[in-house]
Short mmCIF file of C-alpha atoms in Angstrom, two decimals:
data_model
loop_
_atom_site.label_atom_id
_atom_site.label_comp_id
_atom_site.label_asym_id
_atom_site.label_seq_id
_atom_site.Cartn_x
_atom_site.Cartn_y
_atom_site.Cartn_z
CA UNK A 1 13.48 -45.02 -2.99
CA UNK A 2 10.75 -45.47 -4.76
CA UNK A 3 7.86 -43.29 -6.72
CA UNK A 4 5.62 -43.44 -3.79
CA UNK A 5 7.94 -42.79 -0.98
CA UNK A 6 9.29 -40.12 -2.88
CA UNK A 7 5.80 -38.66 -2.80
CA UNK A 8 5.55 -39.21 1.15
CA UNK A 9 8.96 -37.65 1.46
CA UNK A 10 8.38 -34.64 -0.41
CA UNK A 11 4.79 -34.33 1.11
CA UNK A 12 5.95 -34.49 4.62
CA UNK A 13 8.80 -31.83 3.41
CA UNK A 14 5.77 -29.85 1.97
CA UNK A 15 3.79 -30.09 5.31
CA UNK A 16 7.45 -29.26 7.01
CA UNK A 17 7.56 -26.27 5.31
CA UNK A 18 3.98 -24.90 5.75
CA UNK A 19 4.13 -25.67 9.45
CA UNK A 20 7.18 -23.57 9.79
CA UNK A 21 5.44 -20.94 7.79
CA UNK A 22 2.29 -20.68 10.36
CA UNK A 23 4.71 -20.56 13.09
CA UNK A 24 6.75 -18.28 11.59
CA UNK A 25 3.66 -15.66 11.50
CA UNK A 26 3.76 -14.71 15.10
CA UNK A 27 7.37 -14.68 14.48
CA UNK A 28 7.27 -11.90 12.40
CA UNK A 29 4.11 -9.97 14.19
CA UNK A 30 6.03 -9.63 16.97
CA UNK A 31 7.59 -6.51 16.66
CA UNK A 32 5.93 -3.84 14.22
CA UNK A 33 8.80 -2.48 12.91
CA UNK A 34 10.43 -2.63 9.60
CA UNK A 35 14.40 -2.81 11.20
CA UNK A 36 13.38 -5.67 13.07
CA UNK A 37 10.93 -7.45 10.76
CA UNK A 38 13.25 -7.29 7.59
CA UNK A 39 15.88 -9.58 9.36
CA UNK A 40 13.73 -11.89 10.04
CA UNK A 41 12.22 -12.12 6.61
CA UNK A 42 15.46 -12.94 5.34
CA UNK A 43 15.96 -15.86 8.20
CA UNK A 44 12.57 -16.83 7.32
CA UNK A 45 13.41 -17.07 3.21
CA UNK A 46 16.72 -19.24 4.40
CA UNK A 47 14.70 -21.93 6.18
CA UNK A 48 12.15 -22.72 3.91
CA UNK A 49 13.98 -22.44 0.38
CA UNK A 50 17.45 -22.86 -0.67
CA UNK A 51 19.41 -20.16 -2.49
CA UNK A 52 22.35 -17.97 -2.43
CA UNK A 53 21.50 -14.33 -2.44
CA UNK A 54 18.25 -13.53 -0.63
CA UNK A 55 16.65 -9.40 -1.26
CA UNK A 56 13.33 -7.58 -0.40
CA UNK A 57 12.69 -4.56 -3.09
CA UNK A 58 10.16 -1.72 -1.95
CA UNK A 59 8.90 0.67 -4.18
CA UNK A 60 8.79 4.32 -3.09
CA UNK A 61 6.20 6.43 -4.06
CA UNK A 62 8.27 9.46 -3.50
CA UNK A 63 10.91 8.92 -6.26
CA UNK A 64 8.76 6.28 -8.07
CA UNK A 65 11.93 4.01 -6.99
CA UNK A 66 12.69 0.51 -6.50
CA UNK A 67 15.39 -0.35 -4.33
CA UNK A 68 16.66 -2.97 -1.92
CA UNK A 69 16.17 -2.56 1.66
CA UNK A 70 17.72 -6.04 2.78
CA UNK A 71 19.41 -8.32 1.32
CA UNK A 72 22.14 -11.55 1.96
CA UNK A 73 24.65 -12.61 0.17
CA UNK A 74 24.64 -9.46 -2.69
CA UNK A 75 27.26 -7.62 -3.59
CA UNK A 76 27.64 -3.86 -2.34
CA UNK A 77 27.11 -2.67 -5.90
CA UNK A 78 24.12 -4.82 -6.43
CA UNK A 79 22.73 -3.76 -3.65
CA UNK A 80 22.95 -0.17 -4.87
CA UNK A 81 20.70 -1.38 -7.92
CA UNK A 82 17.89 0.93 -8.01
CA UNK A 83 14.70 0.70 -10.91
CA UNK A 84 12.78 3.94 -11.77
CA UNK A 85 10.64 1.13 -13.09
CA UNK A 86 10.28 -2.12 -13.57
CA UNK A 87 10.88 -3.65 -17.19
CA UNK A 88 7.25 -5.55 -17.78
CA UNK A 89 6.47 -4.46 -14.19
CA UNK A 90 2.43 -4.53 -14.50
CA UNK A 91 1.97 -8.25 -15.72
CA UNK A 92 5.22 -9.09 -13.70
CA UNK A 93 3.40 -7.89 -9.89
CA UNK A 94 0.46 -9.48 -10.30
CA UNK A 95 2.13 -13.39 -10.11
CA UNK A 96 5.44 -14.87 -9.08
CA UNK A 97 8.20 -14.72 -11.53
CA UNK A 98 10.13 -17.54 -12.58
CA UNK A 99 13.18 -16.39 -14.28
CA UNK A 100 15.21 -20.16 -14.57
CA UNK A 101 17.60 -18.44 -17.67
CA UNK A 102 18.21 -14.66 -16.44
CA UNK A 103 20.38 -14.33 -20.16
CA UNK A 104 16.52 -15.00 -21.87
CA UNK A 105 14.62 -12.93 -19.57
CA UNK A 106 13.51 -9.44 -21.04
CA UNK A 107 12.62 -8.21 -17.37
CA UNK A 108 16.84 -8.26 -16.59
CA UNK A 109 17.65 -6.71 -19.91
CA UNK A 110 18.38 -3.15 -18.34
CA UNK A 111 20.94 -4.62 -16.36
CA UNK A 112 22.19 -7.67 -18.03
CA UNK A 113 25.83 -7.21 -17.25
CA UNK A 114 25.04 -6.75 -13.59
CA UNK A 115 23.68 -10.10 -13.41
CA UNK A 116 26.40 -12.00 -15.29
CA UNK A 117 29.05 -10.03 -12.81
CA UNK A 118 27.09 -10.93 -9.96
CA UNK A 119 27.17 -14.72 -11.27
CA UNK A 120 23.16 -14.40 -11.06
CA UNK A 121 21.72 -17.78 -13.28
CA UNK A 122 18.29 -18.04 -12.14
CA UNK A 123 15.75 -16.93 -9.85
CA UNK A 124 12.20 -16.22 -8.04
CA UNK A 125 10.79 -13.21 -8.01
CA UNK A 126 7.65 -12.99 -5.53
CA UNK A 127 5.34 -10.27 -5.63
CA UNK A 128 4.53 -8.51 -1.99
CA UNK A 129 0.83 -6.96 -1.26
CA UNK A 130 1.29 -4.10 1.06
CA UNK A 131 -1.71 -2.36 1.56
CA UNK A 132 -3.92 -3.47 -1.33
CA UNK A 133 -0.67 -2.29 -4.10
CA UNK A 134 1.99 -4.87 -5.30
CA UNK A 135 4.77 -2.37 -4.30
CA UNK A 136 7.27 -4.44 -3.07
CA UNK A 137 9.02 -8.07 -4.23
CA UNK A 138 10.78 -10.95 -2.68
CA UNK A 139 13.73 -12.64 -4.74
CA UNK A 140 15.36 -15.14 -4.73
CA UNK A 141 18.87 -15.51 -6.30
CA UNK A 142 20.70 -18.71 -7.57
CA UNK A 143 24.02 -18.70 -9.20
CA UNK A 144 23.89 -21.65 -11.05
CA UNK A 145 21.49 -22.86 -13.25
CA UNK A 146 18.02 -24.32 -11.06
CA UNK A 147 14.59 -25.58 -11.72
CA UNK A 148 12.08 -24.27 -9.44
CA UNK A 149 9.55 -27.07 -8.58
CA UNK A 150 6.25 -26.23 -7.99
CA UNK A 151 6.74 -26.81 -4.06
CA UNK A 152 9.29 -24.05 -4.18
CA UNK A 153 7.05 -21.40 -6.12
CA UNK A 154 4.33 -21.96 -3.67
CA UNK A 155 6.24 -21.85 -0.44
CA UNK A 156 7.70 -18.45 -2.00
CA UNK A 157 4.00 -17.21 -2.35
CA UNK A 158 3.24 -17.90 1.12
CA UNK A 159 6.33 -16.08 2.54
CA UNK A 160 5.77 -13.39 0.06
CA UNK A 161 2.15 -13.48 1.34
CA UNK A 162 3.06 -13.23 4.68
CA UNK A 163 5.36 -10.94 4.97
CA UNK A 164 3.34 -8.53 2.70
CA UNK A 165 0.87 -8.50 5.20
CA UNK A 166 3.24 -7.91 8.24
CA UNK A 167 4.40 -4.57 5.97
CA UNK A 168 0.90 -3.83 5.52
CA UNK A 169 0.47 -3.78 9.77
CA UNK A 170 3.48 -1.83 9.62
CA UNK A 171 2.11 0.48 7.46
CA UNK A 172 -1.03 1.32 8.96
CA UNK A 173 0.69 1.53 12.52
CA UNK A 174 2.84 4.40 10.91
CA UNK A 175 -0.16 5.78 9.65
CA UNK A 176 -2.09 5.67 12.53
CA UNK A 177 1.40 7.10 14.56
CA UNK A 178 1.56 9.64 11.84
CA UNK A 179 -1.61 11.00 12.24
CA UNK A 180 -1.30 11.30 16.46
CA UNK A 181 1.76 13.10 15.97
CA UNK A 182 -0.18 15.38 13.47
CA UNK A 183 -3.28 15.68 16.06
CA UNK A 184 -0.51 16.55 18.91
CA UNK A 185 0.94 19.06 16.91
CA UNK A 186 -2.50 20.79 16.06
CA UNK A 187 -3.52 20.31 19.78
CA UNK A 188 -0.29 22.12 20.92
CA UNK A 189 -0.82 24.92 17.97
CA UNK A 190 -4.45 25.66 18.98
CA UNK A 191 -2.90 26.12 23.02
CA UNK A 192 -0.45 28.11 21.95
CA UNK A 193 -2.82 30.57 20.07
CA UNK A 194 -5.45 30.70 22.93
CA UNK A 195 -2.00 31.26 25.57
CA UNK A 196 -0.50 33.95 23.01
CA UNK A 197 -4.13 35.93 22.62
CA UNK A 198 -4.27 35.82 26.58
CA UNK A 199 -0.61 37.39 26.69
CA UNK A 200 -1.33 40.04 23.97
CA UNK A 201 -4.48 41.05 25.77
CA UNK A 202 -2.65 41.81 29.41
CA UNK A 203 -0.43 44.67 28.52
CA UNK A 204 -0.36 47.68 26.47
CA UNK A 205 3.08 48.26 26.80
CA UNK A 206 4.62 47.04 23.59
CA UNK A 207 7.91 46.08 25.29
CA UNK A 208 6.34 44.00 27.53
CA UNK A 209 4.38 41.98 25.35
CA UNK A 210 6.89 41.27 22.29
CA UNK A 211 8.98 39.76 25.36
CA UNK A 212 6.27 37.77 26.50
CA UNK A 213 5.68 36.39 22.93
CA UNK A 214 8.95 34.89 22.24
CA UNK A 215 9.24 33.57 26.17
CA UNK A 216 5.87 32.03 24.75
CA UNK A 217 7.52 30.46 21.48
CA UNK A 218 10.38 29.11 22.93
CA UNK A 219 8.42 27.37 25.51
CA UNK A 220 6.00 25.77 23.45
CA UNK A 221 7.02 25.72 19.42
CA UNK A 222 10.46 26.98 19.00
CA UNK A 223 14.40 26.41 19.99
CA UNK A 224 14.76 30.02 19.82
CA UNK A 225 12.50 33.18 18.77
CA UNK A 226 13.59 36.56 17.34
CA UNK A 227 10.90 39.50 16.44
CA UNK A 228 12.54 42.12 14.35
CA UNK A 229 10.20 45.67 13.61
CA UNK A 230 10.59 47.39 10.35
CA UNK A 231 11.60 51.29 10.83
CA UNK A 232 10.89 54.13 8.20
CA UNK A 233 14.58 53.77 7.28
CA UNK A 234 13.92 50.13 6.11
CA UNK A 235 16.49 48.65 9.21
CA UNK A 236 14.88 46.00 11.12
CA UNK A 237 15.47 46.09 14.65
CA UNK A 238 15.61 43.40 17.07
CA UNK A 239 13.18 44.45 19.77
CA UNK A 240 13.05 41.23 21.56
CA UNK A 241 14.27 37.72 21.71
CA UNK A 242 14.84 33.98 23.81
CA UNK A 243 16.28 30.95 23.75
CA UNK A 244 15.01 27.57 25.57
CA UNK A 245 18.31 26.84 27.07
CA UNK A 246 19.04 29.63 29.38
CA UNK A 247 23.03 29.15 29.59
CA UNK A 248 22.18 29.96 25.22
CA UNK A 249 19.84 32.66 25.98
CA UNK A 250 22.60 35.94 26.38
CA UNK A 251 24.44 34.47 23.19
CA UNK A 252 20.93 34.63 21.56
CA UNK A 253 20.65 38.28 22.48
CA UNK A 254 24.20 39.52 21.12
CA UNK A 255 23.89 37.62 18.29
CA UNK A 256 20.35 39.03 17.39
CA UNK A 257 21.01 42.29 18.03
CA UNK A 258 24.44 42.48 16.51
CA UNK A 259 22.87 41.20 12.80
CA UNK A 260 21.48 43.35 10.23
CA UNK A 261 19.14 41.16 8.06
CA UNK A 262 18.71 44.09 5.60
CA UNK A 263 22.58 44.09 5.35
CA UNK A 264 22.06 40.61 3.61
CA UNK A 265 20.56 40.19 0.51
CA UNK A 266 19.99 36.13 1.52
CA UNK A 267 18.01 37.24 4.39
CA UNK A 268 15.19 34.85 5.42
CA UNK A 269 13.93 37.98 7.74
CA UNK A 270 13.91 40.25 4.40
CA UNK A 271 12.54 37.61 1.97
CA UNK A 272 9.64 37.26 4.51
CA UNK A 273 8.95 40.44 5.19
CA UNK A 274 9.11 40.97 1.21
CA UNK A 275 6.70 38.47 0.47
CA UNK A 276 4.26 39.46 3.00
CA UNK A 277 3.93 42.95 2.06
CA UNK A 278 3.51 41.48 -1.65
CA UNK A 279 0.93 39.40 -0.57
CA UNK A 280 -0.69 42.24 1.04
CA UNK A 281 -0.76 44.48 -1.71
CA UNK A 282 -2.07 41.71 -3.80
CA UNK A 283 -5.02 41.60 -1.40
CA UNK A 284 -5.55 45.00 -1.33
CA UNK A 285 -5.93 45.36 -4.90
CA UNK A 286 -8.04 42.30 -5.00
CA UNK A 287 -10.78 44.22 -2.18
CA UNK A 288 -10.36 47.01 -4.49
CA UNK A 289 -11.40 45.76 -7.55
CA UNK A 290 -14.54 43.97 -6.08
CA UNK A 291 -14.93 47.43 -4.68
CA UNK A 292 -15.63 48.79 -8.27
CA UNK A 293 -17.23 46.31 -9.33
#
């Protein structure tokens, strides 16, 4: 073969490889959700480019961690890698990484002996967009010694490209679901209030109403409700209580009324009851004082 149909073939391979790509973009929009779309960025990485260990790292913003939410052909134990941070991370995210000698690399040096046990030579390290932050990566793994062409680095790009913005969908659709959920919640809060004033407002017999309250919860907030009253003695009595499955309900009862929360120094009832009545005083003396002054 010569020079020029070289060029051809590795042009048409090129234009191979791109068309796949676009295709591969509806592929992967299909279903907005990371356990499905992570597979498929893995198939997607084995069609287009040649290698032996495939991963996609996500940072978390939580524990400032990087770790490895997919992966193929990886070890357990290198799968269990984790980075607090990157080695070189801020010039490292903003381009792809070509690592062809991971012994000369000063990004690996943290775990050098992991990569010589994993048998890891060379590889690609592609930097993922997800909403507007280069917090995740796509790698590439080879174990014996390779030369990334410039075909290879650019068809990485565009995977990396693509399926940062399929995590960035993701994203924003748990955003968006996050913030319903949140709305829901408030709406159901707010009903419950305007229900519970309407209840407390019907009868003056105290009896009555606690009963009514925790019917209330349990219908609309709570598993289960207890309300426990203070006496002068410092015992708190259980003066009413429910639970949302009935056949639970008269277990609820004995239960409640058989346990002494001041009994238990661990008490959640006491420690709340505690810090109220702090917080009380505190205000209190707070009125007070502008009082005076």
């Amino acid at each position: 073969m010569n020079e020029q149909e070289s060029t051809q073939a590795s042009l048409r391979k090129l234009i191979e490889d791109l068309t796949l790509l676009i295709e591969s973009s509806s592929v992967l929009a299909g279903s907005l959700k990371l356990e499905n779309v992570l597979p498929r960025t893995l198939d997607l990485c084995r069609s287009l480019i040649t290698a032996d260990s495939y991963a996609v790292w996500l940072h978390d913003q939580l524990t400032r961690k990087w770790s490895i939410v997919t992966s193929a052909g990886l070890s357990a134990e290198y799968q269990r890698l984790t980075f607090l941070n990157l080695d070189h991370s801020t010039p490292m995210l903003s381009q792809p990484l070509v690592i062809e000698d991971v012994a000369q690399s000063p990004f690996l040096d943290t775990h050098r002996q992991l990569q010589r046990t994993e048998g890891i030579c060379s590889l690609l390290v592609v930097p993922l967009k997800i909403s507007g932050a280069n917090s995740g990566t796509l790698v590439f793994y080879y174990k014996s010694p390779h030369r990334f062409t410039s075909s290879e680095v650019r068809i990485g790009v565009g995977i990396g490209n693509l399926v940062g913005a399929t995590l960035t969908s993701i994203r924003i659709c748990e955003n968006e679901a996050a913030l319903r959920h949140q709305a829901e919640k408030a709406r159901q809060r707010a009903a419950f209030l305007a229900e519970l004033s309407t209840v407390l407002s019907q009868s003056l017999d105290l009896q009555t109403t606690l009963e009514k309250v925790v019917r209330l919860a349990v219908s609309n907030v709570a598993q289960s409700c207890t309300i426990h009253l203070r006496d002068e003695a410092g015992n708190f009595i259980m003066v009413a209580t429910a639970h949302e499955d009935p056949e639970l309900d008269a277990v609820q009862q004995q239960t409640a009324r058989a346990y002494r929360p001041e009994l238990n120094p661990n008490s959640k009832i006491v420690q709340a009851y505690e810090s109220r009545r702090r917080n009380c005083a505190q205000t209190m003396r707070t009125r007070r004082r502008r009082s005076v002054l």
